[in-house]
Coordinates of C-alpha atoms in Angstrom, one line a residue:
X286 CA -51.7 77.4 -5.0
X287 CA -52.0 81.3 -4.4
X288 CA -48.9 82.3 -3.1
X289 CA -46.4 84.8 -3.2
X290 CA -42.5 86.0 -2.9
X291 CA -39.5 83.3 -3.7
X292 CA -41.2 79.4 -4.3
X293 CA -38.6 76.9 -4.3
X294 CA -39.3 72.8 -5.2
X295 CA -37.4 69.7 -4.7
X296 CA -35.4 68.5 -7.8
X297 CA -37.8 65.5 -8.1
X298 CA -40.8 68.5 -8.7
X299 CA -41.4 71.1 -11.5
X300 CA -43.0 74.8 -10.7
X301 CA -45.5 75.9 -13.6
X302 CA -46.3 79.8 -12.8
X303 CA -49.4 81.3 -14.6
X304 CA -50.8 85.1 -15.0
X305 CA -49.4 88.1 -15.5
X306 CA -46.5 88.5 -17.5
X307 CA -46.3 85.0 -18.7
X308 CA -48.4 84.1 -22.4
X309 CA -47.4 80.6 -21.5
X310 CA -47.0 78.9 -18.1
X311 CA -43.4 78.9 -16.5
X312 CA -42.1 75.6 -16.2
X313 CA -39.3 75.5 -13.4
X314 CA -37.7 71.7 -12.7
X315 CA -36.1 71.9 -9.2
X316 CA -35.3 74.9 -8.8
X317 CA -37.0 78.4 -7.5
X318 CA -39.2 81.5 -9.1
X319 CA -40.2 84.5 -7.5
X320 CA -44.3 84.9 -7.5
X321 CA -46.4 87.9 -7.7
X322 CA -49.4 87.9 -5.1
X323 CA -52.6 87.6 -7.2
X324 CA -51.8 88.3 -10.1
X325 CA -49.4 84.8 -10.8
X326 CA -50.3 81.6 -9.1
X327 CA -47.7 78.9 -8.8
X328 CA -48.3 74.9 -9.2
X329 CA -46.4 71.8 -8.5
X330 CA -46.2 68.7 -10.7
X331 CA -44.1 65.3 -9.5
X332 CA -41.0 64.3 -11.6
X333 CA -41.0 61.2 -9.0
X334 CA -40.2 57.9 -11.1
X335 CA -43.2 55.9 -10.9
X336 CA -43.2 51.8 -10.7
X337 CA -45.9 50.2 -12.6
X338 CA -47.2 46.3 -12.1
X339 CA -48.5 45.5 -15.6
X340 CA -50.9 42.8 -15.4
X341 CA -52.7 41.3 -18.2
X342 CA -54.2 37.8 -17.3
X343 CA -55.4 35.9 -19.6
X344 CA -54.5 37.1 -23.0
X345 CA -54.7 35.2 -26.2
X346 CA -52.0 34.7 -28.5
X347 CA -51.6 34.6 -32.1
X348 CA -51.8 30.7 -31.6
X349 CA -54.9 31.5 -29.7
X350 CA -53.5 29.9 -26.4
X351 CA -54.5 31.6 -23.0
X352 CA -51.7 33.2 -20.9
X353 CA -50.9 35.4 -18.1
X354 CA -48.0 38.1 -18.1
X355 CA -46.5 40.5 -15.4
X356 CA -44.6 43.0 -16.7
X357 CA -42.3 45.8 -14.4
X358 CA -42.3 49.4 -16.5
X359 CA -40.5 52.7 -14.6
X360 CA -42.1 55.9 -15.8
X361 CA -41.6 59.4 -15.2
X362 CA -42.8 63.4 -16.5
X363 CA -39.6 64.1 -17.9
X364 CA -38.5 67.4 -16.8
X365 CA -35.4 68.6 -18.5
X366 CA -37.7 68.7 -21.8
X367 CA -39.1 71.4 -21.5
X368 CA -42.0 70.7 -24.3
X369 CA -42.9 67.4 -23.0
X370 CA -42.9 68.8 -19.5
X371 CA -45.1 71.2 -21.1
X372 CA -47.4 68.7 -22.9
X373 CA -47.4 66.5 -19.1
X374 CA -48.8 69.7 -17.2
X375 CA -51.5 70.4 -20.2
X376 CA -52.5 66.3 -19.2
X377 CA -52.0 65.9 -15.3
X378 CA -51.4 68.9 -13.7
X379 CA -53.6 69.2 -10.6
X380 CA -53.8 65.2 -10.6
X381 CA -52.4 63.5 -7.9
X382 CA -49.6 61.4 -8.6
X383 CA -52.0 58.0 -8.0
X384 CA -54.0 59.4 -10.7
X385 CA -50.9 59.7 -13.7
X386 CA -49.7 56.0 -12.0
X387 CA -53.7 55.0 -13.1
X388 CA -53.9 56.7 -16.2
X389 CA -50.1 55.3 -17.6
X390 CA -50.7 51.4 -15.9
X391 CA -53.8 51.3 -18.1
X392 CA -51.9 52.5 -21.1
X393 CA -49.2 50.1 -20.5
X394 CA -51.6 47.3 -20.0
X395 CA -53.4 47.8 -23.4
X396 CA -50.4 47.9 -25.6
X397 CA -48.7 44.9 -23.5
X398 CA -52.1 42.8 -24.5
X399 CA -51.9 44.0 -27.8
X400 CA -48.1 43.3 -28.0
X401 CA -49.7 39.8 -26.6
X402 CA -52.0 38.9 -29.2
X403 CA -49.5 39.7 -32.0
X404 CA -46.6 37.0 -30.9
X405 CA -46.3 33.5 -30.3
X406 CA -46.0 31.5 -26.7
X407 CA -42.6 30.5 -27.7
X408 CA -41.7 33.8 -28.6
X409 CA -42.9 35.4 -25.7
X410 CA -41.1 33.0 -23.9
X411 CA -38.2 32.3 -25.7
X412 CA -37.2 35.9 -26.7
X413 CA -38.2 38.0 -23.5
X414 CA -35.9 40.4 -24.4
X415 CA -37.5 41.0 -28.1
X416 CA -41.1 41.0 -26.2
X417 CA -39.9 43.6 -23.9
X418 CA -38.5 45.8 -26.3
X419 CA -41.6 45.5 -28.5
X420 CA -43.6 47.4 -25.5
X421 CA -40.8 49.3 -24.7
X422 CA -41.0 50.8 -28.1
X423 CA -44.6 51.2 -28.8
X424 CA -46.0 52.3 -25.0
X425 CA -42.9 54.8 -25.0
X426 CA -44.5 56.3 -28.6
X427 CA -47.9 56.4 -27.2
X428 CA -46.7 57.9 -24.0
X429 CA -44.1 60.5 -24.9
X430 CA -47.4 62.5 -26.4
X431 CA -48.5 63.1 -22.9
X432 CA -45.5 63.9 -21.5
X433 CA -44.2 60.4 -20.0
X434 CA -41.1 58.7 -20.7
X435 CA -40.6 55.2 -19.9
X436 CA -37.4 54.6 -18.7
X437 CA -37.5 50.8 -18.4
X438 CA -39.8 48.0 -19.0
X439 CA -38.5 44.2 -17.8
X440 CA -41.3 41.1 -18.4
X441 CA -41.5 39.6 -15.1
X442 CA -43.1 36.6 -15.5
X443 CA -44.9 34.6 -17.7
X444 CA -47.8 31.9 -16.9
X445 CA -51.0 29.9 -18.2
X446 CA -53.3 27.7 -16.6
X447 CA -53.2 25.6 -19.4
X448 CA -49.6 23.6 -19.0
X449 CA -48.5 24.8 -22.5
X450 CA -45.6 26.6 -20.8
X451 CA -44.7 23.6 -18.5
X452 CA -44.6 21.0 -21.8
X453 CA -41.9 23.7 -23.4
X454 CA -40.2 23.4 -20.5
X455 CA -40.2 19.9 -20.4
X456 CA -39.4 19.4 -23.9
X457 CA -36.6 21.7 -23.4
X458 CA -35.7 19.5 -20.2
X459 CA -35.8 16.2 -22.7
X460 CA -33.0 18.0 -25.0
X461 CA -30.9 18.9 -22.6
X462 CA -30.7 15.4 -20.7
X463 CA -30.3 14.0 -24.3
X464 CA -27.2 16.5 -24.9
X465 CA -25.8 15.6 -21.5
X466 CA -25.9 11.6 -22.1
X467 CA -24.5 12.1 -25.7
X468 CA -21.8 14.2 -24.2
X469 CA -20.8 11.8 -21.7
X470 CA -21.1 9.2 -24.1
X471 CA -19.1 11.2 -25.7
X472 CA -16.4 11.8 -23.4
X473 CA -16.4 8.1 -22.4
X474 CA -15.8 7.0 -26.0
X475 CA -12.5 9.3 -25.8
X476 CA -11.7 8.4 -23.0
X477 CA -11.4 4.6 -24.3
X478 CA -9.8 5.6 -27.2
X479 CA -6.9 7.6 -25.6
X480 CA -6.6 4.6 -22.9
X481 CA -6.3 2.3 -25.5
X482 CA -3.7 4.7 -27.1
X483 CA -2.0 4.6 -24.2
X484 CA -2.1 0.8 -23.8
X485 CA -0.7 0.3 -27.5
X486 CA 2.0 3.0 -26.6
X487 CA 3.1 1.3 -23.7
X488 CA 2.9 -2.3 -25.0
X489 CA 5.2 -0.8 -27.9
X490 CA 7.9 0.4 -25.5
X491 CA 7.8 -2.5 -23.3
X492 CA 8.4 -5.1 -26.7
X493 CA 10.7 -2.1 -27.7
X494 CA 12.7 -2.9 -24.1
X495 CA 12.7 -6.4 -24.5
X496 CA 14.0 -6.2 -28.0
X497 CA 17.1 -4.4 -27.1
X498 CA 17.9 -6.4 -23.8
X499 CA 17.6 -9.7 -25.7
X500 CA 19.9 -7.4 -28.0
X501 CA 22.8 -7.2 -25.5
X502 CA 22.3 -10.1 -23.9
X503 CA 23.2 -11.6 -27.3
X504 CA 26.4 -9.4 -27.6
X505 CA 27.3 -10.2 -24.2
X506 CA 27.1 -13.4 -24.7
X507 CA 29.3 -13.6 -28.4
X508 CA 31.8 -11.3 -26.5
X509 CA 32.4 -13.8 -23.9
X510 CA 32.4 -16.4 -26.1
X511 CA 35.5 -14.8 -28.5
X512 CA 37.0 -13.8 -24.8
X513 CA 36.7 -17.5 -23.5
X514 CA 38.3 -18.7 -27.1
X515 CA 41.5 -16.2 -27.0
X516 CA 41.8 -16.8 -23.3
X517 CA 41.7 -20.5 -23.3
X518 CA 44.1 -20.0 -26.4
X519 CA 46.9 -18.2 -24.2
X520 CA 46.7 -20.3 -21.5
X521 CA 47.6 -23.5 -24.0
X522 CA 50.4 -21.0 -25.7
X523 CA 51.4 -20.3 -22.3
X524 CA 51.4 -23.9 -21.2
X525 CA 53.9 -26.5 -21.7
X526 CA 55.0 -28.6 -25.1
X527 CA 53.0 -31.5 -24.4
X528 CA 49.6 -29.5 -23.6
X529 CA 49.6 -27.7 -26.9
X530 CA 48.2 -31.0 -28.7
X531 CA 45.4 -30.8 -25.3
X532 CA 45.3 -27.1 -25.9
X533 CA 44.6 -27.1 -29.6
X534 CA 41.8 -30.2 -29.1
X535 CA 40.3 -28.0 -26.3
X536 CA 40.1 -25.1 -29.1
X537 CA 38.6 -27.3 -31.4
X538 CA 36.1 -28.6 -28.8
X539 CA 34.8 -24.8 -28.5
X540 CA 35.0 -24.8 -31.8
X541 CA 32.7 -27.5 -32.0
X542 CA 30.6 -25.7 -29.4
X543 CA 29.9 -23.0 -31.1
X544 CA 28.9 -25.3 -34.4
X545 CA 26.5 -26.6 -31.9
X546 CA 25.4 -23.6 -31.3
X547 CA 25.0 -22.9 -34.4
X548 CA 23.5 -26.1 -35.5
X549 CA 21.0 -25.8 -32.6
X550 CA 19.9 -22.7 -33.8
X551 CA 19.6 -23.9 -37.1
X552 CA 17.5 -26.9 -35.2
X553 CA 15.3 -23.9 -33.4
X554 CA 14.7 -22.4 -36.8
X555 CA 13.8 -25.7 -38.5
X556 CA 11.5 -26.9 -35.3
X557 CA 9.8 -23.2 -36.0
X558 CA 9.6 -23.7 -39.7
X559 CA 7.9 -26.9 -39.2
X560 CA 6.0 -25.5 -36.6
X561 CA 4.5 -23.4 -38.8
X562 CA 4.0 -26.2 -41.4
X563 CA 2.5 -28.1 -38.8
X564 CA -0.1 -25.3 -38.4
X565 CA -0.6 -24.8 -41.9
X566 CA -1.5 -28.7 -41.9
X567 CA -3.3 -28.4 -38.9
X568 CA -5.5 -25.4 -40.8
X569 CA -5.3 -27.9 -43.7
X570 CA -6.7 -31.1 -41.7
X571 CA -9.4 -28.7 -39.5
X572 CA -10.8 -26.2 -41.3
X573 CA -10.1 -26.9 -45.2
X574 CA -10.4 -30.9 -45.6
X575 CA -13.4 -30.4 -43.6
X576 CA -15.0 -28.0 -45.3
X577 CA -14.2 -29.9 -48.9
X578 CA -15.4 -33.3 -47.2
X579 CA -18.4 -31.6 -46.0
X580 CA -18.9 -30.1 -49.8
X581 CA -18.4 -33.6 -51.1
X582 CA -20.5 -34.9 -48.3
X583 CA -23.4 -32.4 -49.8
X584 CA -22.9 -32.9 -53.4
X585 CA -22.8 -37.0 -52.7
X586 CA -26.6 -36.3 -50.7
X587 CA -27.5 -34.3 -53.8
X588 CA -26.4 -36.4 -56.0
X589 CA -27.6 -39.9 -53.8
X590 CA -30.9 -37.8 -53.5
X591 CA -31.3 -37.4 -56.9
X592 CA -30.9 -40.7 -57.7
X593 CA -33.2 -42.3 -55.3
X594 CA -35.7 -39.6 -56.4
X595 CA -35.3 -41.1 -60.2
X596 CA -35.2 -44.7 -59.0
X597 CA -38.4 -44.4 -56.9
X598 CA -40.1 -42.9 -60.2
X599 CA -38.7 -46.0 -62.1
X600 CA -39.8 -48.0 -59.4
X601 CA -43.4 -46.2 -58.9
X602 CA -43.6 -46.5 -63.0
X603 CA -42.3 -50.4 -62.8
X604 CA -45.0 -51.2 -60.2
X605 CA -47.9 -49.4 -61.7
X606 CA -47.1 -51.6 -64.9
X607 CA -46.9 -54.8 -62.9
X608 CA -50.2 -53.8 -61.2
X609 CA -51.7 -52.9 -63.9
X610 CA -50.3 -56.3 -65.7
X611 CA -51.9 -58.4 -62.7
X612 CA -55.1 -56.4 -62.6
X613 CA -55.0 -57.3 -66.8
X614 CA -54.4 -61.1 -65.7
X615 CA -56.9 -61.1 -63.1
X616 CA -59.8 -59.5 -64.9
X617 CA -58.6 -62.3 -68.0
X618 CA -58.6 -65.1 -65.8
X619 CA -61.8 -64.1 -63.7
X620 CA -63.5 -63.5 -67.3
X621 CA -62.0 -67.0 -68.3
X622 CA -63.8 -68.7 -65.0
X623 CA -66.9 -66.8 -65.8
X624 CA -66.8 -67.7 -69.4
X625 CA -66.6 -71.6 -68.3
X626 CA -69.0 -71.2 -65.4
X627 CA -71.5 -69.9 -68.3
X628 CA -70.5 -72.6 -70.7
X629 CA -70.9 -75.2 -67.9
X630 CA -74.2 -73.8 -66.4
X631 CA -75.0 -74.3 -70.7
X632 CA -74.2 -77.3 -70.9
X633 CA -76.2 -78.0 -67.8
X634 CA -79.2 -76.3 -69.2
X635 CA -79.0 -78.2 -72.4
X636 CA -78.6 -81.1 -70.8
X637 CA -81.5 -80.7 -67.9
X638 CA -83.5 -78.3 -70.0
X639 CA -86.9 -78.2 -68.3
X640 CA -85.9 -79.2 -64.9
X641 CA -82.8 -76.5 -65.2
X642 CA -85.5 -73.9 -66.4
X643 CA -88.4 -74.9 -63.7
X644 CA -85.0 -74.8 -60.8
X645 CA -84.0 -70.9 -61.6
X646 CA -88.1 -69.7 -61.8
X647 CA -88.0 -72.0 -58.5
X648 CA -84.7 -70.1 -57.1
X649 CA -86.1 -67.0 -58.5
X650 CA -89.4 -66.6 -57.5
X651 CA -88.7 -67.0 -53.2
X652 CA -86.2 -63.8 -53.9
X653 CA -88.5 -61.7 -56.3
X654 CA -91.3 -62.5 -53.8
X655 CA -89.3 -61.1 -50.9
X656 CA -88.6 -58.2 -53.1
X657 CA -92.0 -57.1 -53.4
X658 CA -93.1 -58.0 -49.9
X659 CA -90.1 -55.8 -48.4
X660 CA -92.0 -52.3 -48.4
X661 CA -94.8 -54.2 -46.6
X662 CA -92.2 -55.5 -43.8
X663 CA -91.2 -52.0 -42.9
X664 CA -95.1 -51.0 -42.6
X665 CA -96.2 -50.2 -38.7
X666 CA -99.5 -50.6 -39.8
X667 CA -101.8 -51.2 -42.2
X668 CA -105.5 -50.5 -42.6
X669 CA -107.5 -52.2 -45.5
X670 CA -111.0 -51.9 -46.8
X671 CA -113.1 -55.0 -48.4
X672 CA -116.9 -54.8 -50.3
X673 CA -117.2 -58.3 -48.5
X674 CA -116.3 -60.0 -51.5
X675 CA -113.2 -62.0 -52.1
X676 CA -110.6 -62.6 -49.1
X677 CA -109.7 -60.4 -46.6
X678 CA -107.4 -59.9 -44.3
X679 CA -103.7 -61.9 -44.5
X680 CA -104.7 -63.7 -47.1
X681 CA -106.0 -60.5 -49.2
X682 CA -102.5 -59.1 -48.7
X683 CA -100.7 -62.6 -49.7
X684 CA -102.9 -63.0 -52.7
X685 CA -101.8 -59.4 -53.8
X686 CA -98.2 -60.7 -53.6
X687 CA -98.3 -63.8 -55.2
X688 CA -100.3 -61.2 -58.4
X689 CA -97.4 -59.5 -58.6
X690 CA -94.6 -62.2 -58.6
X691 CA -97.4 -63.6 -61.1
X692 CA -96.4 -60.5 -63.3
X693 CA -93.0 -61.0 -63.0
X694 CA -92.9 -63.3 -66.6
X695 CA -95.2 -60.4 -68.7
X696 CA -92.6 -57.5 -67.5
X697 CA -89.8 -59.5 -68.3
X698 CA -91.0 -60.0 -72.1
X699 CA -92.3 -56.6 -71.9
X700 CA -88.9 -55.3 -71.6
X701 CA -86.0 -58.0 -73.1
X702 CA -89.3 -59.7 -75.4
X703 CA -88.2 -63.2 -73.8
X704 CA -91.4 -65.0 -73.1
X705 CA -90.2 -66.8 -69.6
X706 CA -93.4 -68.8 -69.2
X707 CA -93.3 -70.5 -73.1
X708 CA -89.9 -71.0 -72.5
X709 CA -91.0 -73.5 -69.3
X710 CA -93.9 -74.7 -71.1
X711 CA -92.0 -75.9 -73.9
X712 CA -89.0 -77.3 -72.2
X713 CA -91.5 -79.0 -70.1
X714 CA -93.2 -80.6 -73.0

């Protein structure tokens, strides 16, 4: 800006003057300077504070969860320092002031990501103000070498896509409706326990009361008692000759009274004495004879149990021996009847001999020849062959049968060596 005589500026505006006479620029902050036409030239740089939006969406943390952050920074070309308004003309003079917003908004927004990436979510979140200063601190270092000084820096908002921020919140939200129903628990069990205080107090003054009225009410009543006695005992001093005998047996009759009295308290103290005996009894009678008769009861079951247990053992043992006794006698007798069935069936042989002998082959024989014929009964069908010699047909397969009961006699002396057809042949003879 070539121009000459007095230059003045606004105090939110610095004058830097260049040329002749000056090795270095002259740096005016609101104020004026005289210029020299052509040889000088005079420029203006903004001191105006400058609000910056710091966005930085989607930034990783050191967790490595995704969030969003807006932070609000006010910066400025600090002008009463005269070298860091020096070092902010070498860097932005002849920029507009868009230009220097640019240039510190991207600064900002690299060290708030990097600030970012180097904390937690619950830090960020929980400890704004720790997070703020944190950026406050290391943009304001970075910055102040080009002349900028950040005046203030606030984290507006914080935000993810991915609901980690709402579950803090809600977990946070859990705790504090917990610590609101413990505290009114809380405050509902005192407020019990000082009513009940209360209660107890009261109850204690009001027996308190009643104690001390009975109290007079008993003094009133011995005072007017003693007064009746010494009244009724003027009146018969007072009285004539011959009511003094009435007087003194009316004395004695209040005398007598009060013996009552007496006696019936006495009476009210026994009645509650045996009162109480009668409750101790009653406690004896419902609660302790009970619970002994139901021991007894128990050990009697035991012991009743145990018993029949041992009986039925004797009685399980007593049986087996009588069974075992009658199987003895019944296999003794049933050898007994065999023994004579033999000896008679003997004596029968002996006596019959051949006729006996021929009568068992004859009883025999049917059942041995059923026997052998029984695998030919369950036959569907059978197919034989002949040479055409010899029979065929039913009788071929009846005169196989009758050769095998024929065979009966050789097996049996084959295997026991009796010889059943000598046998017959000589009893026969």
């Amino acid at each position: 800006m070539n121009t000459c005589g007095f230059v003045t500026c606004g105090p939110n505006e610095a004058l830097v003057v260049s040329g002749c006479c000056y090795s270095k620029p002259l740096l005016v902050p609101g104020g004026r300077v005289f210029v020299w036409p052509i040889v000088q030239q005079v420029q203006k740089i903004s001191l105006n504070t400058m609000t910056l939006q710091v966005e930085s969406p989607t930034v990783y943390t050191s967790q490595g969860v995704p969030i969003s952050v807006t932070g609000i920074a006010q910066v400025k070309i600090q002008g009463q320092n005269e070298e860091m308004l020096s070092t902010a003309c070498e860097q932005f003079l002849g920029k507009t002031e868009d230009e220097i917003h640019n240039i510190a908004l991207v600064t900002l927004e690299g060290h708030q990501r990097a600030i970012m990436g180097s904390m937690t979510v619950e830090e960020i979140y929980k400890d704004r103000k720790k997070f703020s200063k944190e950026v406050f601190e290391v943009a304001s270092s970075d910055l102040v070498n080009m002349g900028i000084t950040v005046v203030s820096y606030t984290l507006k908002d914080i935000r993810d896509e991915e609901g980690y921020l709402k579950a803090l919140g809600m977990a946070r939200t859990a705790e504090v409706k917990r610590d609101a129903r413990i505290g009114e628990a809380e405050a509902r069990r005192d407020a019990q326990i000082r009513e009940a205080i209360a209660e107890e107090q009261r109850m204690a003054a009001r027996f308190l009361n009643d104690t001390e009225i009975a109290k007079a009410q008993r003094d009133f009543e011995l005072k007017k008692a003693a007064y009746d006695v010494e009244v009724q005992t003027k009146k018969a001093e007072a009285e004539m000759a011959f009511e003094l005998q009435a007087a003194k047996t009316k004395q004695r009759i209040m005398e007598e009274q009060m013996q009552v009295k007496v006696v019936e308290r006495g009476q009210e103290i026994a009645v509650q004495e045996q009162e109480m005996m009668r409750r101790e009894k009653e406690l004896e009678a419902t609660i302790r004879r009970p619970a002994n008769a139901e021991k007894y009861r128990l050990e009697k079951m035991a012991e009743a149990n145990k018993l029949r247990t041992v009986m039925e053992a004797e009685a399980e043992a007593e049986a087996i021996k009588i069974r075992g006794e009658a199987e003895a006698y019944a296999i003794e007798a049933k050898a007994k009847a065999e023994s004579e069935q033999m000896a008679k069936k003997a004596a029968a042989w002996n006596e019959y001999k051949s006729a006996a002998m021929i009568d068992m082959m004859l009883d025999t024989l049917p059942k041995v020849a059923a026997e052998v014929a029984a695998p030919l009964s369950q036959a569907k069908k059978i197919t034989m062959v002949s040479s055409g010699n010899g029979a065929i047909g039913a009788e071929k397969l009846t005169e196989e049968v009758l050769n095998i009961v024929s065979r009966v006699p050789e097996l049996v002396k084959n295997m026991t060596g009796v010889d059943v057809a000598k046998s017959v042949s000589v009893h026969a003879a």
